[in-house]
PDB file of C-alpha atoms in Angstrom:
ATOM      1  CA  UNK A   1      18.133  -0.418  18.850  1.00 81.00           C
ATOM      2  CA  UNK A   2      17.533  -2.879  16.915  1.00 86.00           C
ATOM      3  CA  UNK A   3      16.293  -0.649  14.038  1.00 85.00           C
ATOM      4  CA  UNK A   4      12.373  -2.043  14.213  1.00 90.00           C
ATOM      5  CA  UNK A   5       9.353   0.488  13.479  1.00 93.00           C
ATOM      6  CA  UNK A   6       6.888  -0.029  16.404  1.00 95.00           C
ATOM      7  CA  UNK A   7       3.278   1.610  16.215  1.00 97.00           C
ATOM      8  CA  UNK A   8       1.259   1.861  19.571  1.00 97.00           C
ATOM      9  CA  UNK A   9      -2.319   0.719  19.721  1.00 97.00           C
ATOM     10  CA  UNK A  10      -4.338   1.824  21.966  1.00 97.00           C
ATOM     11  CA  UNK A  11      -7.655  -0.051  22.290  1.00 97.00           C
ATOM     12  CA  UNK A  12      -9.264  -3.812  21.517  1.00 96.00           C
ATOM     13  CA  UNK A  13     -13.023  -4.486  20.396  1.00 96.00           C
ATOM     14  CA  UNK A  14     -12.414  -7.254  18.987  1.00 95.00           C
ATOM     15  CA  UNK A  15     -12.834  -8.284  22.788  1.00 94.00           C
ATOM     16  CA  UNK A  16     -15.983  -7.286  24.895  1.00 88.00           C
ATOM     17  CA  UNK A  17     -14.003  -3.777  26.422  1.00 80.00           C
ATOM     18  CA  UNK A  18     -14.859  -5.077  30.844  1.00 78.00           C
ATOM     19  CA  UNK A  19     -13.216  -2.415  32.139  1.00 82.00           C
ATOM     20  CA  UNK A  20     -12.922   1.771  30.316  1.00 89.00           C
ATOM     21  CA  UNK A  21     -16.039   1.338  28.153  1.00 93.00           C
ATOM     22  CA  UNK A  22     -17.772   4.300  29.422  1.00 93.00           C
ATOM     23  CA  UNK A  23     -15.334   6.760  26.933  1.00 96.00           C
ATOM     24  CA  UNK A  24     -17.112   6.094  24.036  1.00 96.00           C
ATOM     25  CA  UNK A  25     -20.629   7.199  26.233  1.00 95.00           C
ATOM     26  CA  UNK A  26     -19.049   9.363  28.712  1.00 96.00           C
ATOM     27  CA  UNK A  27     -17.526  12.508  26.846  1.00 96.00           C
ATOM     28  CA  UNK A  28     -16.696  14.511  29.877  1.00 97.00           C
ATOM     29  CA  UNK A  29     -14.611  11.222  31.032  1.00 96.00           C
ATOM     30  CA  UNK A  30     -13.944  11.022  27.852  1.00 98.00           C
ATOM     31  CA  UNK A  31     -11.905  13.896  27.973  1.00 98.00           C
ATOM     32  CA  UNK A  32     -10.543  14.224  30.617  1.00 98.00           C
ATOM     33  CA  UNK A  33      -8.935  11.009  29.702  1.00 98.00           C
ATOM     34  CA  UNK A  34      -7.763  12.360  26.514  1.00 98.00           C
ATOM     35  CA  UNK A  35      -6.564  15.716  28.189  1.00 98.00           C
ATOM     36  CA  UNK A  36      -4.469  13.730  31.309  1.00 98.00           C
ATOM     37  CA  UNK A  37      -3.068  11.047  29.281  1.00 98.00           C
ATOM     38  CA  UNK A  38      -3.146  10.515  25.104  1.00 98.00           C
ATOM     39  CA  UNK A  39      -1.807  14.715  24.353  1.00 98.00           C
ATOM     40  CA  UNK A  40       1.334  14.319  27.173  1.00 98.00           C
ATOM     41  CA  UNK A  41       1.774  10.708  25.760  1.00 98.00           C
ATOM     42  CA  UNK A  42       1.935  11.710  21.965  1.00 98.00           C
ATOM     43  CA  UNK A  43       4.147  14.912  22.787  1.00 98.00           C
ATOM     44  CA  UNK A  44       6.739  12.794  25.009  1.00 98.00           C
ATOM     45  CA  UNK A  45       6.239   9.853  23.195  1.00 98.00           C
ATOM     46  CA  UNK A  46       6.952  12.838  20.096  1.00 97.00           C
ATOM     47  CA  UNK A  47      11.096  12.873  19.114  1.00 96.00           C
ATOM     48  CA  UNK A  48      11.443   8.342  19.612  1.00 95.00           C
ATOM     49  CA  UNK A  49      12.240   7.629  15.629  1.00 93.00           C
ATOM     50  CA  UNK A  50      10.889   4.961  16.199  1.00 94.00           C
ATOM     51  CA  UNK A  51       6.714   5.149  16.667  1.00 97.00           C
ATOM     52  CA  UNK A  52       6.124   4.602  13.388  1.00 96.00           C
ATOM     53  CA  UNK A  53       1.888   5.106  13.967  1.00 98.00           C
ATOM     54  CA  UNK A  54      -0.695   5.217  16.037  1.00 98.00           C
ATOM     55  CA  UNK A  55      -3.619   2.719  15.949  1.00 98.00           C
ATOM     56  CA  UNK A  56      -7.023   3.595  17.876  1.00 98.00           C
ATOM     57  CA  UNK A  57      -8.102   1.109  18.085  1.00 97.00           C
ATOM     58  CA  UNK A  58      -7.889  -2.294  16.778  1.00 97.00           C
ATOM     59  CA  UNK A  59     -11.362  -4.262  15.169  1.00 97.00           C
ATOM     60  CA  UNK A  60     -14.450  -1.791  16.337  1.00 97.00           C
ATOM     61  CA  UNK A  61     -16.313  -3.497  13.487  1.00 97.00           C
ATOM     62  CA  UNK A  62     -16.283  -6.293  16.311  1.00 96.00           C
ATOM     63  CA  UNK A  63     -18.024  -4.444  19.142  1.00 97.00           C
ATOM     64  CA  UNK A  64     -20.259  -1.736  16.999  1.00 97.00           C
ATOM     65  CA  UNK A  65     -24.056  -2.778  16.607  1.00 97.00           C
ATOM     66  CA  UNK A  66     -24.838  -3.786  13.651  1.00 95.00           C
ATOM     67  CA  UNK A  67     -28.596  -3.040  12.739  1.00 91.00           C
ATOM     68  CA  UNK A  68     -28.597   0.423  13.288  1.00 96.00           C
ATOM     69  CA  UNK A  69     -30.743   2.066  11.183  1.00 97.00           C
ATOM     70  CA  UNK A  70     -29.413   5.733  11.033  1.00 97.00           C
ATOM     71  CA  UNK A  71     -30.586   8.750   7.413  1.00 97.00           C
ATOM     72  CA  UNK A  72     -27.247   9.941   7.778  1.00 97.00           C
ATOM     73  CA  UNK A  73     -25.006   6.188   5.643  1.00 97.00           C
ATOM     74  CA  UNK A  74     -22.020   7.580   8.629  1.00 98.00           C
ATOM     75  CA  UNK A  75     -24.306   6.772  11.542  1.00 97.00           C
ATOM     76  CA  UNK A  76     -26.082   2.889   9.573  1.00 98.00           C
ATOM     77  CA  UNK A  77     -25.358  -0.409  10.561  1.00 98.00           C
ATOM     78  CA  UNK A  78     -28.004  -1.988   8.235  1.00 97.00           C
ATOM     79  CA  UNK A  79     -25.448  -3.062   5.883  1.00 96.00           C
ATOM     80  CA  UNK A  80     -23.036  -5.590   8.825  1.00 96.00           C
ATOM     81  CA  UNK A  81     -26.507  -7.391   9.980  1.00 94.00           C
ATOM     82  CA  UNK A  82     -25.162 -11.263   9.616  1.00 92.00           C
ATOM     83  CA  UNK A  83     -21.908  -9.583   8.166  1.00 92.00           C
ATOM     84  CA  UNK A  84     -20.661 -11.514  11.544  1.00 91.00           C
ATOM     85  CA  UNK A  85     -19.418  -7.752  13.295  1.00 96.00           C
ATOM     86  CA  UNK A  86     -20.550  -7.384  17.202  1.00 96.00           C
ATOM     87  CA  UNK A  87     -19.344 -10.911  17.467  1.00 95.00           C
ATOM     88  CA  UNK A  88     -18.510  -9.212  21.923  1.00 96.00           C
ATOM     89  CA  UNK A  89     -22.271  -8.197  21.598  1.00 95.00           C
ATOM     90  CA  UNK A  90     -20.958  -4.955  22.900  1.00 95.00           C
ATOM     91  CA  UNK A  91     -24.143  -3.070  20.633  1.00 96.00           C
ATOM     92  CA  UNK A  92     -21.734   0.202  20.736  1.00 96.00           C
ATOM     93  CA  UNK A  93     -23.029   2.288  17.967  1.00 97.00           C
ATOM     94  CA  UNK A  94     -21.054   3.006  14.630  1.00 98.00           C
ATOM     95  CA  UNK A  95     -21.428   6.822  15.542  1.00 98.00           C
ATOM     96  CA  UNK A  96     -19.794   6.595  19.134  1.00 98.00           C
ATOM     97  CA  UNK A  97     -17.103   4.376  18.316  1.00 98.00           C
ATOM     98  CA  UNK A  98     -16.345   7.269  15.441  1.00 98.00           C
ATOM     99  CA  UNK A  99     -16.006  10.655  17.864  1.00 98.00           C
ATOM    100  CA  UNK A 100     -14.116   8.024  19.912  1.00 98.00           C
ATOM    101  CA  UNK A 101     -11.757   7.548  16.409  1.00 98.00           C
ATOM    102  CA  UNK A 102     -11.574  11.583  15.937  1.00 98.00           C
ATOM    103  CA  UNK A 103     -11.280  12.458  19.117  1.00 98.00           C
ATOM    104  CA  UNK A 104      -8.469  10.036  20.194  1.00 98.00           C
ATOM    105  CA  UNK A 105      -6.080  11.597  16.602  1.00 98.00           C
ATOM    106  CA  UNK A 106      -7.178  14.955  17.474  1.00 98.00           C
ATOM    107  CA  UNK A 107      -5.918  14.189  20.546  1.00 98.00           C
ATOM    108  CA  UNK A 108      -2.391  12.611  18.863  1.00 98.00           C
ATOM    109  CA  UNK A 109      -1.892  15.363  16.137  1.00 98.00           C
ATOM    110  CA  UNK A 110      -1.928  18.006  18.838  1.00 97.00           C
ATOM    111  CA  UNK A 111       0.583  16.150  21.067  1.00 97.00           C
ATOM    112  CA  UNK A 112       2.936  15.110  17.495  1.00 97.00           C
ATOM    113  CA  UNK A 113       1.838  17.050  14.467  1.00 97.00           C
ATOM    114  CA  UNK A 114       3.976  15.068  12.587  1.00 96.00           C
ATOM    115  CA  UNK A 115       2.659  11.612  13.964  1.00 98.00           C
ATOM    116  CA  UNK A 116       0.401   9.183  12.227  1.00 98.00           C
ATOM    117  CA  UNK A 117      -2.468   7.641  13.242  1.00 98.00           C
ATOM    118  CA  UNK A 118      -4.633   4.030  12.070  1.00 98.00           C
ATOM    119  CA  UNK A 119      -7.126   1.302  13.347  1.00 98.00           C
ATOM    120  CA  UNK A 120      -7.101  -1.861  12.176  1.00 98.00           C
ATOM    121  CA  UNK A 121     -10.498  -3.437  10.146  1.00 98.00           C
ATOM    122  CA  UNK A 122     -12.146  -5.221   7.510  1.00 96.00           C
ATOM    123  CA  UNK A 123     -12.783  -4.340   4.003  1.00 97.00           C
ATOM    124  CA  UNK A 124     -16.325  -4.772   4.793  1.00 97.00           C
ATOM    125  CA  UNK A 125     -15.564  -1.424   7.072  1.00 98.00           C
ATOM    126  CA  UNK A 126     -12.944   0.475   4.965  1.00 98.00           C
ATOM    127  CA  UNK A 127     -13.855  -0.086   1.581  1.00 98.00           C
ATOM    128  CA  UNK A 128     -16.854   0.482  -0.488  1.00 98.00           C
ATOM    129  CA  UNK A 129     -15.449  -1.704  -2.514  1.00 98.00           C
ATOM    130  CA  UNK A 130     -19.165  -3.580  -3.068  1.00 97.00           C
ATOM    131  CA  UNK A 131     -22.796  -2.859  -2.003  1.00 95.00           C
ATOM    132  CA  UNK A 132     -22.358  -5.398   1.397  1.00 95.00           C
ATOM    133  CA  UNK A 133     -19.149  -2.618   3.058  1.00 97.00           C
ATOM    134  CA  UNK A 134     -18.796   0.342   2.854  1.00 97.00           C
ATOM    135  CA  UNK A 135     -16.289   3.111   4.050  1.00 98.00           C
ATOM    136  CA  UNK A 136     -17.380   4.125   7.745  1.00 98.00           C
ATOM    137  CA  UNK A 137     -13.347   5.925   8.432  1.00 98.00           C
ATOM    138  CA  UNK A 138     -13.767   8.565   6.460  1.00 98.00           C
ATOM    139  CA  UNK A 139     -12.660  12.403   6.152  1.00 98.00           C
ATOM    140  CA  UNK A 140     -16.011  13.779   6.102  1.00 98.00           C
ATOM    141  CA  UNK A 141     -18.119  10.239   8.501  1.00 98.00           C
ATOM    142  CA  UNK A 142     -15.177  10.948  11.170  1.00 98.00           C
ATOM    143  CA  UNK A 143     -14.992  14.684  10.968  1.00 98.00           C
ATOM    144  CA  UNK A 144     -19.113  14.322  11.783  1.00 98.00           C
ATOM    145  CA  UNK A 145     -18.899  12.160  14.288  1.00 98.00           C
ATOM    146  CA  UNK A 146     -16.053  14.053  16.528  1.00 98.00           C
ATOM    147  CA  UNK A 147     -16.053  17.661  14.621  1.00 98.00           C
ATOM    148  CA  UNK A 148     -11.912  18.059  14.785  1.00 98.00           C
ATOM    149  CA  UNK A 149     -11.385  18.094  10.806  1.00 97.00           C
ATOM    150  CA  UNK A 150      -7.798  16.937  11.762  1.00 97.00           C
ATOM    151  CA  UNK A 151      -8.817  14.076  13.854  1.00 98.00           C
ATOM    152  CA  UNK A 152      -8.416  11.938  10.821  1.00 98.00           C
ATOM    153  CA  UNK A 153      -7.150   8.376   9.561  1.00 98.00           C
ATOM    154  CA  UNK A 154      -3.921   8.917   7.152  1.00 98.00           C
ATOM    155  CA  UNK A 155      -4.051   5.024   6.405  1.00 98.00           C
ATOM    156  CA  UNK A 156      -6.079   1.523   6.636  1.00 98.00           C
ATOM    157  CA  UNK A 157      -4.887  -1.753   8.740  1.00 98.00           C
ATOM    158  CA  UNK A 158      -7.683  -3.983   7.282  1.00 98.00           C
ATOM    159  CA  UNK A 159      -7.661  -7.644   8.254  1.00 97.00           C
ATOM    160  CA  UNK A 160      -8.078 -10.766   6.296  1.00 96.00           C
ATOM    161  CA  UNK A 161      -7.866 -14.715   7.196  1.00 95.00           C
ATOM    162  CA  UNK A 162     -10.011 -16.955   6.394  1.00 94.00           C
ATOM    163  CA  UNK A 163     -11.521 -17.260   9.829  1.00 74.00           C
ATOM    164  CA  UNK A 164     -13.709 -17.447  11.128  1.00 67.00           C
ATOM    165  CA  UNK A 165     -16.489 -15.941   8.853  1.00 58.00           C
ATOM    166  CA  UNK A 166     -15.951 -17.618   6.190  1.00 63.00           C
ATOM    167  CA  UNK A 167     -16.453 -21.183   7.480  1.00 62.00           C
ATOM    168  CA  UNK A 168     -15.638 -23.508   4.354  1.00 73.00           C
ATOM    169  CA  UNK A 169     -11.935 -22.173   4.359  1.00 87.00           C
ATOM    170  CA  UNK A 170     -11.900 -19.579   1.986  1.00 92.00           C
ATOM    171  CA  UNK A 171     -11.556 -15.238   1.799  1.00 94.00           C
ATOM    172  CA  UNK A 172     -14.522 -13.335   0.776  1.00 92.00           C
ATOM    173  CA  UNK A 173     -15.223 -12.070  -2.024  1.00 94.00           C
ATOM    174  CA  UNK A 174     -13.824  -8.823  -1.140  1.00 97.00           C
ATOM    175  CA  UNK A 175     -11.394  -9.873   1.170  1.00 97.00           C
ATOM    176  CA  UNK A 176      -7.464  -7.923  -0.601  1.00 98.00           C
ATOM    177  CA  UNK A 177      -6.632 -11.061  -0.922  1.00 98.00           C
ATOM    178  CA  UNK A 178      -8.632 -10.767  -4.427  1.00 97.00           C
ATOM    179  CA  UNK A 179      -8.085  -8.096  -4.692  1.00 98.00           C
ATOM    180  CA  UNK A 180      -4.843  -5.000  -6.026  1.00 98.00           C
ATOM    181  CA  UNK A 181      -4.526  -2.096  -3.694  1.00 98.00           C
ATOM    182  CA  UNK A 182      -6.668   0.067  -6.886  1.00 98.00           C
ATOM    183  CA  UNK A 183      -9.332  -2.335  -7.349  1.00 98.00           C
ATOM    184  CA  UNK A 184     -10.197  -0.273  -3.740  1.00 98.00           C
ATOM    185  CA  UNK A 185     -10.080   2.919  -5.359  1.00 98.00           C
ATOM    186  CA  UNK A 186      -9.556   3.947  -1.584  1.00 98.00           C
ATOM    187  CA  UNK A 187      -8.214   7.720  -0.364  1.00 96.00           C
ATOM    188  CA  UNK A 188      -6.472   5.923   2.452  1.00 97.00           C
ATOM    189  CA  UNK A 189      -3.566   4.489   2.033  1.00 98.00           C
ATOM    190  CA  UNK A 190      -3.349   0.233   2.511  1.00 98.00           C
ATOM    191  CA  UNK A 191      -1.562  -1.486   4.085  1.00 98.00           C
ATOM    192  CA  UNK A 192      -3.150  -5.458   4.786  1.00 98.00           C
ATOM    193  CA  UNK A 193      -2.846  -5.051   9.003  1.00 96.00           C
ATOM    194  CA  UNK A 194      -3.415  -8.454  10.059  1.00 96.00           C
ATOM    195  CA  UNK A 195      -3.487 -12.068   7.989  1.00 96.00           C
ATOM    196  CA  UNK A 196      -2.156 -15.257   8.528  1.00 95.00           C
ATOM    197  CA  UNK A 197      -0.983 -18.369   5.794  1.00 95.00           C
ATOM    198  CA  UNK A 198      -2.032 -20.414   8.506  1.00 93.00           C
ATOM    199  CA  UNK A 199      -5.577 -19.298   7.539  1.00 94.00           C
ATOM    200  CA  UNK A 200      -5.168 -18.299   3.840  1.00 95.00           C
ATOM    201  CA  UNK A 201      -5.736 -20.165   1.303  1.00 95.00           C
ATOM    202  CA  UNK A 202      -2.786 -20.510  -0.602  1.00 93.00           C
ATOM    203  CA  UNK A 203      -0.907 -21.673   3.391  1.00 94.00           C
ATOM    204  CA  UNK A 204       1.858 -20.466   1.850  1.00 96.00           C
ATOM    205  CA  UNK A 205       3.843 -18.371   3.096  1.00 97.00           C
ATOM    206  CA  UNK A 206       6.614 -16.663   0.565  1.00 98.00           C
ATOM    207  CA  UNK A 207       3.150 -16.984  -2.077  1.00 98.00           C
ATOM    208  CA  UNK A 208       0.614 -14.869   0.146  1.00 98.00           C
ATOM    209  CA  UNK A 209       3.515 -11.667   0.262  1.00 98.00           C
ATOM    210  CA  UNK A 210       4.270 -11.590  -2.628  1.00 98.00           C
ATOM    211  CA  UNK A 211       0.756 -11.541  -3.482  1.00 98.00           C
ATOM    212  CA  UNK A 212      -0.265  -8.950  -1.262  1.00 98.00           C
ATOM    213  CA  UNK A 213       3.701  -6.723  -2.558  1.00 98.00           C
ATOM    214  CA  UNK A 214       2.804  -6.856  -6.844  1.00 98.00           C
ATOM    215  CA  UNK A 215      -0.386  -6.191  -6.030  1.00 98.00           C
ATOM    216  CA  UNK A 216       0.651  -2.642  -4.286  1.00 98.00           C
ATOM    217  CA  UNK A 217      -0.337  -3.047  -1.360  1.00 98.00           C
ATOM    218  CA  UNK A 218       0.953   0.313   0.862  1.00 96.00           C
ATOM    219  CA  UNK A 219       2.757  -2.518   3.365  1.00 95.00           C
ATOM    220  CA  UNK A 220       2.200  -5.885   4.792  1.00 96.00           C
ATOM    221  CA  UNK A 221       1.382  -7.889   8.604  1.00 95.00           C
ATOM    222  CA  UNK A 222       0.645 -10.411   9.921  1.00 95.00           C
ATOM    223  CA  UNK A 223      -0.498 -12.045  12.556  1.00 95.00           C
ATOM    224  CA  UNK A 224       1.821 -12.719  14.943  1.00 92.00           C
ATOM    225  CA  UNK A 225       5.407 -12.375  15.625  1.00 91.00           C
ATOM    226  CA  UNK A 226       4.869 -13.433  18.852  1.00 89.00           C
ATOM    227  CA  UNK A 227       3.093 -17.107  18.027  1.00 89.00           C
ATOM    228  CA  UNK A 228       0.469 -17.901  20.141  1.00 84.00           C
ATOM    229  CA  UNK A 229      -3.156 -17.260  19.387  1.00 83.00           C
ATOM    230  CA  UNK A 230      -6.261 -18.253  16.982  1.00 85.00           C
ATOM    231  CA  UNK A 231      -4.953 -18.611  13.599  1.00 90.00           C
ATOM    232  CA  UNK A 232      -0.994 -16.287  14.149  1.00 94.00           C
ATOM    233  CA  UNK A 233       1.640 -17.832  12.344  1.00 95.00           C
ATOM    234  CA  UNK A 234       4.701 -19.293  13.642  1.00 95.00           C
ATOM    235  CA  UNK A 235       7.631 -16.488  13.481  1.00 95.00           C
ATOM    236  CA  UNK A 236       9.363 -18.926  11.396  1.00 97.00           C
ATOM    237  CA  UNK A 237       6.774 -18.807   9.129  1.00 97.00           C
ATOM    238  CA  UNK A 238       6.314 -15.074   9.264  1.00 97.00           C
ATOM    239  CA  UNK A 239      10.606 -15.986   8.154  1.00 97.00           C
ATOM    240  CA  UNK A 240      10.110 -17.245   5.728  1.00 98.00           C
ATOM    241  CA  UNK A 241       7.520 -14.874   3.843  1.00 97.00           C
ATOM    242  CA  UNK A 242       9.303 -11.822   4.751  1.00 96.00           C
ATOM    243  CA  UNK A 243      12.155 -13.300   3.238  1.00 97.00           C
ATOM    244  CA  UNK A 244      10.622 -13.449  -0.502  1.00 97.00           C
ATOM    245  CA  UNK A 245       9.375  -9.835  -0.724  1.00 97.00           C
ATOM    246  CA  UNK A 246      12.639  -8.028   1.450  1.00 94.00           C
ATOM    247  CA  UNK A 247      14.682  -7.359  -1.866  1.00 94.00           C
ATOM    248  CA  UNK A 248      12.449  -6.399  -3.656  1.00 96.00           C
ATOM    249  CA  UNK A 249      12.547  -3.140  -5.601  1.00 96.00           C
ATOM    250  CA  UNK A 250       9.811  -3.490  -8.490  1.00 95.00           C
ATOM    251  CA  UNK A 251       7.519  -1.638  -5.926  1.00 94.00           C
ATOM    252  CA  UNK A 252      10.368   1.523  -5.229  1.00 93.00           C
ATOM    253  CA  UNK A 253      13.251   1.496  -2.739  1.00 90.00           C
ATOM    254  CA  UNK A 254      12.942   3.384   0.702  1.00 85.00           C
ATOM    255  CA  UNK A 255      15.723   2.869   2.633  1.00 83.00           C
ATOM    256  CA  UNK A 256      15.439   3.268   6.671  1.00 82.00           C
ATOM    257  CA  UNK A 257      17.274   3.562   9.125  1.00 78.00           C
ATOM    258  CA  UNK A 258      16.863   4.864  12.286  1.00 79.00           C
TER     259      UNK A 258
END
């Protein structure tokens, strides 16, 4: 009705998951949920024009154990030690989280073959741009974890703030605000899926949106249009940022009418 796309976010590991935590480790219960809930839901929503994508988990980095040693680099999280990961102290194994994502993506695409699936996390866990980063959610790693070749991600949502992991008020050296899309050499389309002008270096909405546009990212989603919470912009600030780029066509033009 309002010509707006919606991305549904199913789970959140940025806070300690008090309920449904067993789905990450109990395969029988996870399979039951996927068959009885998620596949029918995806099938039931497949004809909704405004359904842009499915976000399986918000910030899994927040609940993943940060110092697990493994010979398989997909499961080894030692590079995340002292990065701020596992701030919820939930200590999930990366392998279990990857299996969870792989099976979710496969279930969604079983119910809706044209569906796009993503997750939102940071440049530390979704890129290979530096020695302290690793693309844990690559097709290979996800397929190894859950055994479903179709259970992969279609694009990545990078989250980037100058808070809380950089108390000096600066972005990390691997932040999308410090690089262009091309710098990451990612096989996936990169959306800057969470950022806020109130927690940025420039503190200027127009400049931030224009910077992401000029860097040729696949999109930008600020936090957050309904306001409220830590590092959340006001709606008026979001409006300023979006207005700054809404008429630009240098990167191409896609006309959408839902």
